[in-house]
Amino acid sequence: MPNAPLPFRVEENLVYALPLRAGGYLLIDAGPDVFGGWDQLLGRINMRGFAATDVRAVLITHAHIDHAGLAAKWAAAGAVILAGLTDIPARSEEHTSELQ
């Protein structure tokens, strides 16, 4: 497993994969939710020898669609999504209090 972050280009955006000491990867940003973006990103990570299920967590740097757009897809694949409180849309008071 390499020690340096692995960059993946999706359209005009970069997603970085950081190898975790315990195994798997942490992604910096989820990638843009553009037509074919998910398949594009999966193809690129598969070429580097890992799969969506190897992504343990995704750190969203900010909630713009080009950085956070694929967060729901990563969550569905089993990754924990990490984001600042101001970048998480409040769906209910109960949901918001759980995140604080």
C-alpha atoms as one frame of an Amber mdcrd trajectory, in Angstrom:
protein
   0.000   0.000   0.000   1.510   3.360  -0.976   2.084   6.014   1.668   1.312
   9.012  -0.546  -2.227  10.179  -1.325  -3.595   8.791  -4.579  -5.224  11.465
  -6.756  -8.246  10.606  -8.920  -9.612  13.030 -11.485 -13.368  13.149 -12.092
 -14.218  15.775 -14.678 -12.378  18.884 -13.435 -12.186  17.762  -9.809  -9.703
  15.732  -7.812 -10.511  13.186  -5.134  -7.626  11.950  -3.000  -7.400   8.526
  -1.371  -5.260   8.235   1.743  -4.300   4.736   2.878  -5.251   4.000   6.474
  -2.911   2.204   8.842  -5.691  -0.233   9.804  -6.456  -0.969   6.144  -8.739
   0.622   3.620  -8.799   4.247   2.550 -10.001   7.672   3.566 -11.169   9.837
   0.665 -10.736  13.579   0.704 -13.970  14.747  -0.925 -16.605  12.488  -2.448
 -16.393  13.629  -6.048 -18.901  15.422  -8.241 -22.317  13.974  -8.958 -22.099
  14.416 -12.716 -23.364  12.061 -15.393 -21.041   9.069 -15.262 -19.008  10.489
 -12.362 -19.588   7.545 -10.019 -18.635   4.981 -12.667 -15.642   7.083 -13.683
 -14.372   7.251 -10.106 -14.996   3.554  -9.418 -13.129   2.611 -12.581 -10.152
   4.682 -11.535  -9.975   3.319  -8.003 -10.364  -0.231  -9.318  -7.376   0.387
 -11.602  -5.360   1.265  -8.462  -6.286  -2.056  -6.869  -9.099  -1.237  -4.481
 -12.884  -1.109  -4.529 -15.636   1.116  -3.166 -15.983  -1.227  -0.182 -12.355
  -0.498   0.755 -13.255   3.162   1.383 -13.815   3.419   5.144 -14.562   7.160
   5.328 -15.010  10.219   3.134 -14.016  13.642   4.455 -16.034  16.406   2.794
 -13.989  19.613   2.738 -17.058  21.718   1.953 -20.596  21.122   0.728 -20.297
  22.275  -2.880 -21.766  19.718  -5.275 -18.401  19.148  -6.965 -16.858  18.087
  -3.636 -19.787  16.433  -1.842 -22.013  15.266  -4.705 -21.230  11.551  -4.451
 -21.362  11.376  -0.641 -24.642   9.420  -0.615 -23.169   6.818  -2.971 -20.144
   6.379  -0.702 -22.412   6.057   2.333 -24.435   3.383   0.512 -21.149   1.550
  -0.180 -20.451   1.508   3.575 -18.230   4.547   4.110 -18.657   6.931   7.019
 -19.184  10.487   5.768 -17.345  13.188   7.728 -18.273  16.838   7.306 -18.368
  20.048   9.271 -21.645  20.734  11.021 -22.391  23.731   8.800 -22.023  21.513
   5.721 -24.606  18.958   6.858 -28.170  19.928   5.932 -30.353  19.838   9.047
 -33.248  17.483   8.362 -34.629  17.627  11.863 -33.698  18.927  15.298 -33.074
  15.353  16.453 -30.744  14.647  13.523 -28.783  17.835  14.116 -28.323  17.157
  17.832 -26.910  13.695  17.068 -24.163  15.248  14.976 -22.982  17.796  17.548
